[in-house]
Short mmCIF file of N, CA, C and O in Angstrom, two decimals:
data_model
loop_
_atom_site.label_atom_id
_atom_site.label_comp_id
_atom_site.label_asym_id
_atom_site.label_seq_id
_atom_site.Cartn_x
_atom_site.Cartn_y
_atom_site.Cartn_z
N GLU A 3 -46.93 -38.26 21.91
CA GLU A 3 -46.18 -38.34 23.15
C GLU A 3 -44.72 -37.98 22.89
O GLU A 3 -44.10 -38.48 21.96
N VAL A 4 -44.18 -37.10 23.71
CA VAL A 4 -42.78 -36.70 23.59
C VAL A 4 -41.89 -37.71 24.29
O VAL A 4 -42.14 -38.08 25.44
N GLN A 5 -40.87 -38.17 23.59
CA GLN A 5 -39.89 -39.07 24.18
C GLN A 5 -38.49 -38.64 23.79
O GLN A 5 -38.25 -38.24 22.65
N LEU A 6 -37.58 -38.74 24.74
CA LEU A 6 -36.16 -38.50 24.51
C LEU A 6 -35.42 -39.77 24.91
O LEU A 6 -35.61 -40.27 26.02
N VAL A 7 -34.57 -40.26 24.03
CA VAL A 7 -33.84 -41.50 24.30
C VAL A 7 -32.36 -41.24 24.11
O VAL A 7 -31.91 -40.94 22.99
N GLU A 8 -31.60 -41.35 25.20
CA GLU A 8 -30.15 -41.16 25.15
C GLU A 8 -29.45 -42.48 24.86
O GLU A 8 -29.95 -43.55 25.23
N SER A 9 -28.28 -42.38 24.27
CA SER A 9 -27.42 -43.53 24.05
C SER A 9 -25.99 -43.04 23.92
O SER A 9 -25.75 -41.83 23.81
N GLY A 10 -25.06 -43.99 23.94
CA GLY A 10 -23.66 -43.65 23.72
C GLY A 10 -22.80 -43.60 24.96
O GLY A 10 -21.59 -43.41 24.86
N GLY A 11 -23.40 -43.77 26.12
CA GLY A 11 -22.59 -43.79 27.33
C GLY A 11 -21.73 -45.04 27.40
O GLY A 11 -21.87 -45.96 26.59
N GLY A 12 -20.83 -45.05 28.36
CA GLY A 12 -19.96 -46.20 28.52
C GLY A 12 -18.82 -45.90 29.46
O GLY A 12 -18.82 -44.87 30.15
N ALA A 13 -17.86 -46.80 29.48
CA ALA A 13 -16.69 -46.67 30.33
C ALA A 13 -15.46 -46.41 29.48
O ALA A 13 -15.22 -47.14 28.51
N VAL A 14 -14.72 -45.37 29.82
CA VAL A 14 -13.50 -45.03 29.08
C VAL A 14 -12.42 -44.63 30.07
O VAL A 14 -12.71 -44.31 31.23
N GLN A 15 -11.20 -44.61 29.60
CA GLN A 15 -10.09 -44.14 30.42
C GLN A 15 -9.95 -42.63 30.27
O GLN A 15 -10.39 -42.04 29.27
N ALA A 16 -9.34 -42.01 31.25
CA ALA A 16 -9.09 -40.57 31.19
C ALA A 16 -8.35 -40.23 29.90
O ALA A 16 -7.43 -40.96 29.49
N GLY A 17 -8.78 -39.13 29.29
CA GLY A 17 -8.20 -38.73 28.02
C GLY A 17 -8.96 -39.24 26.82
O GLY A 17 -8.72 -38.79 25.68
N GLY A 18 -9.87 -40.16 27.05
CA GLY A 18 -10.65 -40.75 25.96
C GLY A 18 -11.82 -39.88 25.54
O GLY A 18 -12.02 -38.77 26.07
N SER A 19 -12.60 -40.39 24.60
CA SER A 19 -13.72 -39.64 24.03
C SER A 19 -14.97 -40.51 23.96
O SER A 19 -14.88 -41.74 23.84
N LEU A 20 -16.10 -39.85 24.03
CA LEU A 20 -17.40 -40.49 23.82
C LEU A 20 -18.31 -39.49 23.13
O LEU A 20 -18.15 -38.27 23.32
N THR A 21 -19.27 -40.01 22.38
CA THR A 21 -20.31 -39.17 21.81
C THR A 21 -21.66 -39.68 22.28
O THR A 21 -22.01 -40.83 22.01
N LEU A 22 -22.38 -38.83 22.99
CA LEU A 22 -23.72 -39.15 23.44
C LEU A 22 -24.73 -38.69 22.40
O LEU A 22 -24.54 -37.65 21.75
N SER A 23 -25.79 -39.46 22.25
CA SER A 23 -26.87 -39.12 21.33
C SER A 23 -28.18 -39.02 22.09
O SER A 23 -28.40 -39.77 23.04
N CYS A 24 -29.04 -38.13 21.64
CA CYS A 24 -30.37 -37.98 22.20
C CYS A 24 -31.34 -37.89 21.03
O CYS A 24 -31.35 -36.89 20.32
N ALA A 25 -32.13 -38.93 20.85
CA ALA A 25 -33.09 -38.97 19.76
C ALA A 25 -34.48 -38.62 20.30
O ALA A 25 -34.89 -39.10 21.34
N ALA A 26 -35.17 -37.77 19.56
CA ALA A 26 -36.48 -37.28 20.00
C ALA A 26 -37.59 -37.80 19.12
O ALA A 26 -37.42 -37.98 17.92
N SER A 27 -38.72 -38.02 19.74
CA SER A 27 -39.95 -38.30 19.01
C SER A 27 -41.08 -37.49 19.64
O SER A 27 -41.03 -37.18 20.81
N GLY A 28 -42.02 -37.11 18.83
CA GLY A 28 -43.14 -36.34 19.34
C GLY A 28 -43.00 -34.84 19.23
O GLY A 28 -43.95 -34.09 19.48
N PHE A 29 -41.81 -34.36 18.89
CA PHE A 29 -41.60 -32.94 18.63
C PHE A 29 -40.30 -32.79 17.86
O PHE A 29 -39.54 -33.75 17.70
N THR A 30 -40.02 -31.55 17.41
CA THR A 30 -38.86 -31.31 16.57
C THR A 30 -37.81 -30.53 17.33
O THR A 30 -38.05 -29.43 17.80
N PHE A 31 -36.62 -31.13 17.41
CA PHE A 31 -35.53 -30.48 18.12
C PHE A 31 -35.20 -29.12 17.56
O PHE A 31 -34.83 -28.20 18.28
N GLY A 32 -35.30 -28.98 16.25
CA GLY A 32 -34.86 -27.74 15.61
C GLY A 32 -35.57 -26.51 16.10
O GLY A 32 -35.04 -25.41 16.05
N ASP A 33 -36.79 -26.69 16.61
CA ASP A 33 -37.60 -25.56 17.04
C ASP A 33 -37.46 -25.27 18.52
O ASP A 33 -38.14 -24.37 19.05
N ASN A 34 -36.62 -26.02 19.21
CA ASN A 34 -36.59 -25.95 20.67
C ASN A 34 -35.18 -25.92 21.23
O ASN A 34 -34.23 -26.35 20.58
N GLY A 35 -35.08 -25.43 22.46
CA GLY A 35 -33.82 -25.52 23.19
C GLY A 35 -33.64 -26.92 23.74
O GLY A 35 -34.58 -27.53 24.23
N VAL A 36 -32.42 -27.41 23.65
CA VAL A 36 -32.10 -28.76 24.12
C VAL A 36 -30.82 -28.70 24.93
O VAL A 36 -29.91 -27.92 24.59
N ALA A 37 -30.73 -29.50 25.97
CA ALA A 37 -29.57 -29.45 26.84
C ALA A 37 -29.14 -30.84 27.27
O ALA A 37 -29.90 -31.81 27.20
N TRP A 38 -27.91 -30.89 27.72
CA TRP A 38 -27.37 -32.07 28.42
C TRP A 38 -27.07 -31.66 29.86
O TRP A 38 -26.40 -30.64 30.09
N PHE A 39 -27.55 -32.45 30.78
CA PHE A 39 -27.25 -32.31 32.19
C PHE A 39 -26.54 -33.57 32.65
O PHE A 39 -26.60 -34.60 31.98
N ARG A 40 -25.90 -33.50 33.79
CA ARG A 40 -25.30 -34.69 34.37
C ARG A 40 -25.46 -34.67 35.88
O ARG A 40 -25.59 -33.60 36.49
N GLN A 41 -25.47 -35.85 36.45
CA GLN A 41 -25.60 -35.97 37.89
C GLN A 41 -24.70 -37.09 38.38
O GLN A 41 -24.86 -38.25 37.98
N ALA A 42 -23.76 -36.72 39.22
CA ALA A 42 -22.88 -37.69 39.85
C ALA A 42 -23.46 -38.08 41.21
O ALA A 42 -24.24 -37.32 41.80
N PRO A 43 -23.10 -39.24 41.72
CA PRO A 43 -23.62 -39.68 43.02
C PRO A 43 -23.36 -38.65 44.11
O PRO A 43 -22.25 -38.14 44.25
N GLY A 44 -24.40 -38.29 44.85
CA GLY A 44 -24.27 -37.35 45.95
C GLY A 44 -24.19 -35.90 45.55
O GLY A 44 -23.98 -35.03 46.40
N LYS A 45 -24.32 -35.63 44.25
CA LYS A 45 -24.23 -34.24 43.76
C LYS A 45 -25.52 -33.81 43.09
O LYS A 45 -26.32 -34.64 42.67
N GLU A 46 -25.69 -32.50 42.97
CA GLU A 46 -26.86 -31.97 42.28
C GLU A 46 -26.71 -32.13 40.77
O GLU A 46 -25.59 -32.23 40.26
N ARG A 47 -27.85 -32.13 40.09
CA ARG A 47 -27.82 -32.19 38.64
C ARG A 47 -27.21 -30.90 38.10
O ARG A 47 -27.57 -29.80 38.51
N GLU A 48 -26.28 -31.04 37.17
CA GLU A 48 -25.50 -29.92 36.65
C GLU A 48 -25.75 -29.74 35.16
O GLU A 48 -25.69 -30.72 34.40
N GLY A 49 -25.98 -28.50 34.74
CA GLY A 49 -26.11 -28.21 33.33
C GLY A 49 -24.74 -28.27 32.66
O GLY A 49 -23.82 -27.58 33.07
N VAL A 50 -24.61 -29.08 31.64
CA VAL A 50 -23.34 -29.28 30.95
C VAL A 50 -23.27 -28.43 29.69
O VAL A 50 -22.29 -27.71 29.46
N SER A 51 -24.32 -28.51 28.88
CA SER A 51 -24.32 -27.79 27.61
C SER A 51 -25.75 -27.67 27.10
O SER A 51 -26.59 -28.50 27.41
N SER A 52 -26.00 -26.62 26.32
CA SER A 52 -27.32 -26.47 25.69
C SER A 52 -27.16 -25.82 24.33
O SER A 52 -26.15 -25.15 24.05
N ILE A 53 -28.16 -26.01 23.48
CA ILE A 53 -28.18 -25.40 22.16
C ILE A 53 -29.58 -24.87 21.92
O ILE A 53 -30.58 -25.55 22.22
N GLY A 54 -29.66 -23.66 21.38
CA GLY A 54 -30.95 -23.01 21.25
C GLY A 54 -31.70 -23.40 20.00
O GLY A 54 -31.20 -24.14 19.14
N PRO A 55 -32.92 -22.90 19.84
CA PRO A 55 -33.70 -23.12 18.62
C PRO A 55 -32.92 -22.67 17.39
O PRO A 55 -32.16 -21.69 17.46
N SER A 56 -33.10 -23.37 16.32
CA SER A 56 -32.39 -23.06 15.06
C SER A 56 -30.89 -23.01 15.28
O SER A 56 -30.20 -22.20 14.63
N ASP A 57 -30.40 -23.84 16.15
CA ASP A 57 -28.96 -23.95 16.45
C ASP A 57 -28.38 -22.63 16.91
O ASP A 57 -27.25 -22.28 16.57
N GLY A 58 -29.16 -21.90 17.68
CA GLY A 58 -28.72 -20.62 18.18
C GLY A 58 -27.72 -20.75 19.31
O GLY A 58 -26.89 -21.65 19.33
N TYR A 59 -27.89 -19.87 20.31
CA TYR A 59 -26.93 -19.77 21.41
C TYR A 59 -26.56 -21.13 21.99
O TYR A 59 -27.41 -21.97 22.27
N ARG A 60 -25.28 -21.33 22.17
CA ARG A 60 -24.77 -22.56 22.78
C ARG A 60 -24.10 -22.23 24.10
O ARG A 60 -23.27 -21.33 24.18
N TYR A 61 -24.49 -22.99 25.09
CA TYR A 61 -23.94 -22.80 26.44
C TYR A 61 -23.07 -24.00 26.79
O TYR A 61 -23.40 -25.15 26.45
N TYR A 62 -21.96 -23.70 27.46
CA TYR A 62 -21.11 -24.77 28.01
C TYR A 62 -20.73 -24.40 29.44
O TYR A 62 -20.35 -23.26 29.71
N ALA A 63 -20.82 -25.36 30.33
CA ALA A 63 -20.32 -25.15 31.68
C ALA A 63 -18.81 -24.94 31.62
O ALA A 63 -18.12 -25.49 30.74
N ASP A 64 -18.29 -24.14 32.53
CA ASP A 64 -16.86 -23.86 32.55
C ASP A 64 -16.03 -25.14 32.59
O ASP A 64 -14.95 -25.22 32.01
N SER A 65 -16.54 -26.13 33.30
CA SER A 65 -15.79 -27.37 33.50
C SER A 65 -15.63 -28.19 32.22
O SER A 65 -14.79 -29.09 32.17
N VAL A 66 -16.41 -27.88 31.17
CA VAL A 66 -16.33 -28.67 29.95
C VAL A 66 -15.95 -27.84 28.72
O VAL A 66 -15.77 -28.39 27.63
N LYS A 67 -15.81 -26.53 28.89
CA LYS A 67 -15.46 -25.68 27.75
C LYS A 67 -14.16 -26.13 27.11
O LYS A 67 -13.19 -26.41 27.78
N GLY A 68 -14.18 -26.19 25.79
CA GLY A 68 -13.00 -26.61 25.04
C GLY A 68 -12.87 -28.11 24.91
O GLY A 68 -12.03 -28.59 24.14
N ARG A 69 -13.69 -28.87 25.64
CA ARG A 69 -13.61 -30.34 25.58
C ARG A 69 -14.88 -30.95 25.01
O ARG A 69 -14.82 -31.99 24.34
N PHE A 70 -16.04 -30.36 25.30
CA PHE A 70 -17.32 -30.89 24.85
C PHE A 70 -17.89 -30.01 23.74
O PHE A 70 -17.71 -28.79 23.75
N THR A 71 -18.62 -30.64 22.82
CA THR A 71 -19.29 -29.91 21.74
C THR A 71 -20.70 -30.45 21.56
O THR A 71 -20.88 -31.66 21.42
N ILE A 72 -21.67 -29.55 21.56
CA ILE A 72 -23.07 -29.93 21.35
C ILE A 72 -23.45 -29.61 19.91
O ILE A 72 -23.01 -28.60 19.34
N SER A 73 -24.26 -30.48 19.31
CA SER A 73 -24.68 -30.25 17.93
C SER A 73 -26.02 -30.93 17.69
O SER A 73 -26.44 -31.80 18.46
N LYS A 74 -26.68 -30.51 16.62
CA LYS A 74 -27.96 -31.10 16.23
C LYS A 74 -27.83 -31.70 14.84
O LYS A 74 -27.19 -31.10 13.96
N ALA A 75 -28.46 -32.83 14.61
CA ALA A 75 -28.62 -33.39 13.27
C ALA A 75 -30.11 -33.33 12.96
O ALA A 75 -30.89 -34.17 13.42
N HIS A 76 -30.50 -32.31 12.22
CA HIS A 76 -31.93 -32.05 12.04
C HIS A 76 -32.63 -33.19 11.30
O HIS A 76 -33.76 -33.54 11.63
N ALA A 77 -31.96 -33.76 10.32
CA ALA A 77 -32.60 -34.83 9.54
C ALA A 77 -32.92 -36.04 10.41
O ALA A 77 -33.87 -36.77 10.13
N LYS A 78 -32.12 -36.23 11.44
CA LYS A 78 -32.33 -37.37 12.34
C LYS A 78 -33.07 -36.97 13.61
O LYS A 78 -33.34 -37.83 14.45
N ASN A 79 -33.35 -35.68 13.76
CA ASN A 79 -33.99 -35.18 14.98
C ASN A 79 -33.25 -35.66 16.22
O ASN A 79 -33.83 -36.18 17.17
N THR A 80 -31.94 -35.49 16.17
CA THR A 80 -31.05 -36.01 17.21
C THR A 80 -30.07 -34.91 17.63
O THR A 80 -29.61 -34.13 16.80
N VAL A 81 -29.79 -34.87 18.92
CA VAL A 81 -28.78 -33.97 19.46
C VAL A 81 -27.62 -34.80 19.98
O VAL A 81 -27.83 -35.86 20.57
N TYR A 82 -26.42 -34.31 19.74
CA TYR A 82 -25.21 -35.03 20.14
C TYR A 82 -24.42 -34.21 21.15
O TYR A 82 -24.48 -32.98 21.17
N LEU A 83 -23.67 -34.90 21.96
CA LEU A 83 -22.68 -34.28 22.83
C LEU A 83 -21.38 -35.03 22.62
O LEU A 83 -21.22 -36.16 23.06
N ARG A 84 -20.46 -34.39 21.93
CA ARG A 84 -19.15 -34.97 21.73
C ARG A 84 -18.27 -34.58 22.92
O ARG A 84 -18.10 -33.40 23.21
N MET A 85 -17.71 -35.59 23.58
CA MET A 85 -16.92 -35.37 24.79
C MET A 85 -15.50 -35.85 24.56
O MET A 85 -15.28 -37.06 24.36
N ASN A 86 -14.56 -34.93 24.54
CA ASN A 86 -13.14 -35.25 24.37
C ASN A 86 -12.37 -35.01 25.66
O ASN A 86 -12.85 -34.31 26.56
N SER A 87 -11.19 -35.55 25.72
CA SER A 87 -10.30 -35.34 26.88
C SER A 87 -11.04 -35.58 28.19
O SER A 87 -10.98 -34.77 29.12
N LEU A 88 -11.72 -36.68 28.26
CA LEU A 88 -12.55 -36.97 29.43
C LEU A 88 -11.70 -37.13 30.69
O LEU A 88 -10.57 -37.64 30.64
N LYS A 89 -12.29 -36.70 31.81
CA LYS A 89 -11.63 -36.75 33.10
C LYS A 89 -12.48 -37.59 34.06
O LYS A 89 -13.70 -37.69 33.88
N PRO A 90 -11.87 -38.13 35.10
CA PRO A 90 -12.68 -38.86 36.10
C PRO A 90 -13.83 -38.02 36.66
O PRO A 90 -14.89 -38.56 36.98
N ASP A 91 -13.64 -36.71 36.78
CA ASP A 91 -14.70 -35.83 37.28
C ASP A 91 -15.90 -35.74 36.34
O ASP A 91 -16.95 -35.23 36.73
N ASP A 92 -15.76 -36.23 35.12
CA ASP A 92 -16.88 -36.25 34.18
C ASP A 92 -17.80 -37.44 34.41
O ASP A 92 -18.85 -37.55 33.77
N THR A 93 -17.41 -38.33 35.29
CA THR A 93 -18.22 -39.51 35.59
C THR A 93 -19.57 -39.10 36.18
O THR A 93 -19.62 -38.37 37.17
N ALA A 94 -20.64 -39.54 35.54
CA ALA A 94 -21.99 -39.17 35.97
C ALA A 94 -23.00 -39.86 35.06
O ALA A 94 -22.63 -40.45 34.04
N VAL A 95 -24.25 -39.76 35.44
CA VAL A 95 -25.34 -40.09 34.52
C VAL A 95 -25.67 -38.82 33.74
O VAL A 95 -25.88 -37.76 34.33
N TYR A 96 -25.68 -38.94 32.44
CA TYR A 96 -25.94 -37.80 31.56
C TYR A 96 -27.38 -37.87 31.05
O TYR A 96 -27.82 -38.92 30.56
N TYR A 97 -28.07 -36.74 31.16
CA TYR A 97 -29.47 -36.66 30.76
C TYR A 97 -29.66 -35.63 29.65
O TYR A 97 -29.07 -34.55 29.69
N CYS A 98 -30.51 -35.96 28.72
CA CYS A 98 -30.94 -35.03 27.69
C CYS A 98 -32.24 -34.37 28.15
O CYS A 98 -33.10 -35.04 28.74
N ALA A 99 -32.38 -33.07 27.89
CA ALA A 99 -33.57 -32.34 28.29
C ALA A 99 -34.01 -31.41 27.18
O ALA A 99 -33.16 -30.86 26.47
N ALA A 100 -35.30 -31.21 27.06
CA ALA A 100 -35.82 -30.35 25.99
C ALA A 100 -36.85 -29.36 26.54
O ALA A 100 -37.64 -29.69 27.43
N ASP A 101 -36.80 -28.17 26.00
CA ASP A 101 -37.77 -27.13 26.34
C ASP A 101 -38.74 -26.95 25.18
O ASP A 101 -38.31 -26.84 24.04
N ILE A 102 -40.02 -26.92 25.46
CA ILE A 102 -40.99 -26.72 24.39
C ILE A 102 -41.75 -25.41 24.54
O ILE A 102 -42.54 -25.05 23.66
N ASN A 103 -41.53 -24.69 25.62
CA ASN A 103 -42.28 -23.47 25.88
C ASN A 103 -41.49 -22.20 25.56
O ASN A 103 -42.02 -21.10 25.67
N GLY A 104 -40.21 -22.36 25.18
CA GLY A 104 -39.42 -21.21 24.81
C GLY A 104 -38.96 -20.36 25.97
O GLY A 104 -38.61 -19.19 25.78
N ASP A 105 -38.95 -20.93 27.18
CA ASP A 105 -38.60 -20.13 28.34
C ASP A 105 -37.45 -20.75 29.15
O ASP A 105 -37.33 -20.49 30.34
N TYR A 106 -36.62 -21.53 28.48
CA TYR A 106 -35.57 -22.22 29.23
C TYR A 106 -34.42 -21.29 29.58
O TYR A 106 -34.15 -20.31 28.89
N ILE A 107 -33.77 -21.63 30.68
CA ILE A 107 -32.50 -21.03 31.06
C ILE A 107 -31.47 -22.14 30.93
O ILE A 107 -31.65 -23.20 31.54
N PRO A 108 -30.42 -21.96 30.14
CA PRO A 108 -29.57 -23.08 29.75
C PRO A 108 -29.14 -24.00 30.89
O PRO A 108 -29.13 -25.22 30.71
N TRP A 109 -28.76 -23.43 32.03
CA TRP A 109 -28.19 -24.25 33.10
C TRP A 109 -29.18 -24.56 34.21
O TRP A 109 -28.80 -25.09 35.25
N VAL A 110 -30.45 -24.27 34.03
CA VAL A 110 -31.44 -24.48 35.08
C VAL A 110 -32.36 -25.64 34.71
O VAL A 110 -33.20 -25.54 33.80
N ALA A 111 -32.21 -26.75 35.42
CA ALA A 111 -32.94 -27.97 35.08
C ALA A 111 -34.45 -27.78 35.13
O ALA A 111 -35.18 -28.33 34.31
N ALA A 112 -34.93 -26.99 36.08
CA ALA A 112 -36.37 -26.83 36.27
C ALA A 112 -37.06 -26.15 35.09
O ALA A 112 -38.29 -26.18 35.00
N THR A 113 -36.29 -25.52 34.20
CA THR A 113 -36.90 -24.81 33.07
C THR A 113 -37.09 -25.69 31.84
O THR A 113 -37.59 -25.21 30.83
N TYR A 114 -36.70 -26.94 31.93
CA TYR A 114 -36.89 -27.87 30.82
C TYR A 114 -38.13 -28.72 31.06
O TYR A 114 -38.47 -29.02 32.20
N ASP A 115 -38.78 -29.13 29.98
CA ASP A 115 -40.08 -29.77 30.08
C ASP A 115 -40.03 -31.29 29.94
O ASP A 115 -40.91 -31.99 30.45
N TYR A 116 -39.07 -31.79 29.20
CA TYR A 116 -38.98 -33.23 28.97
C TYR A 116 -37.56 -33.71 29.21
O TYR A 116 -36.60 -32.99 28.90
N TRP A 117 -37.47 -34.94 29.70
CA TRP A 117 -36.18 -35.53 30.05
C TRP A 117 -36.09 -36.95 29.52
O TRP A 117 -37.10 -37.67 29.45
N GLY A 118 -34.86 -37.33 29.18
CA GLY A 118 -34.60 -38.72 28.86
C GLY A 118 -34.32 -39.51 30.12
O GLY A 118 -34.33 -38.97 31.23
N GLN A 119 -34.04 -40.78 29.93
CA GLN A 119 -33.86 -41.68 31.06
C GLN A 119 -32.43 -41.66 31.60
O GLN A 119 -32.18 -42.16 32.70
N GLY A 120 -31.50 -41.10 30.84
CA GLY A 120 -30.12 -40.99 31.27
C GLY A 120 -29.25 -42.11 30.72
O GLY A 120 -29.72 -43.20 30.43
N THR A 121 -27.97 -41.79 30.59
CA THR A 121 -26.98 -42.78 30.15
C THR A 121 -25.72 -42.59 31.00
O THR A 121 -25.29 -41.45 31.23
N GLN A 122 -25.16 -43.68 31.46
CA GLN A 122 -24.02 -43.62 32.38
C GLN A 122 -22.72 -43.41 31.63
O GLN A 122 -22.44 -44.09 30.63
N VAL A 123 -21.93 -42.48 32.12
CA VAL A 123 -20.56 -42.26 31.62
C VAL A 123 -19.62 -42.46 32.80
O VAL A 123 -19.77 -41.82 33.84
N THR A 124 -18.66 -43.35 32.63
CA THR A 124 -17.68 -43.64 33.67
C THR A 124 -16.28 -43.45 33.11
O THR A 124 -15.93 -44.09 32.11
N VAL A 125 -15.51 -42.58 33.74
CA VAL A 125 -14.15 -42.29 33.29
C VAL A 125 -13.18 -42.73 34.37
O VAL A 125 -13.24 -42.24 35.50
N SER A 126 -12.30 -43.62 34.03
CA SER A 126 -11.33 -44.14 35.00
C SER A 126 -9.98 -43.46 34.82
O SER A 126 -9.62 -43.07 33.71
N SER A 127 -9.25 -43.35 35.91
CA SER A 127 -7.94 -42.69 35.86
C SER A 127 -6.83 -43.66 35.50
O SER A 127 -7.02 -44.85 35.46
#
């Protein structure tokens, strides 16, 4: 059974940092595309960042470029999202998503096959 478990969310002040983790079981992150999405109240789910198989192509939404960094720790089968210079607009539930069919589009939620339960990030001004 494939499972994705996010952790690391929390409440921080603007300008602060958080690192989100997504641990996988049932498959290997290294062979698949993995992404972070977020959804704020009343808004659509937004693709934040993705990393390809074998740590290939990395995608970042314009709103987070230069502030967020996605990475994989293969030995731990875990994907991280390091978030610096956080803004109130970054407040959302953050979800980890994984593609196992090799047909994902980085910013398109429907192309991912498995999802975590989400972790809340709240940034206060």
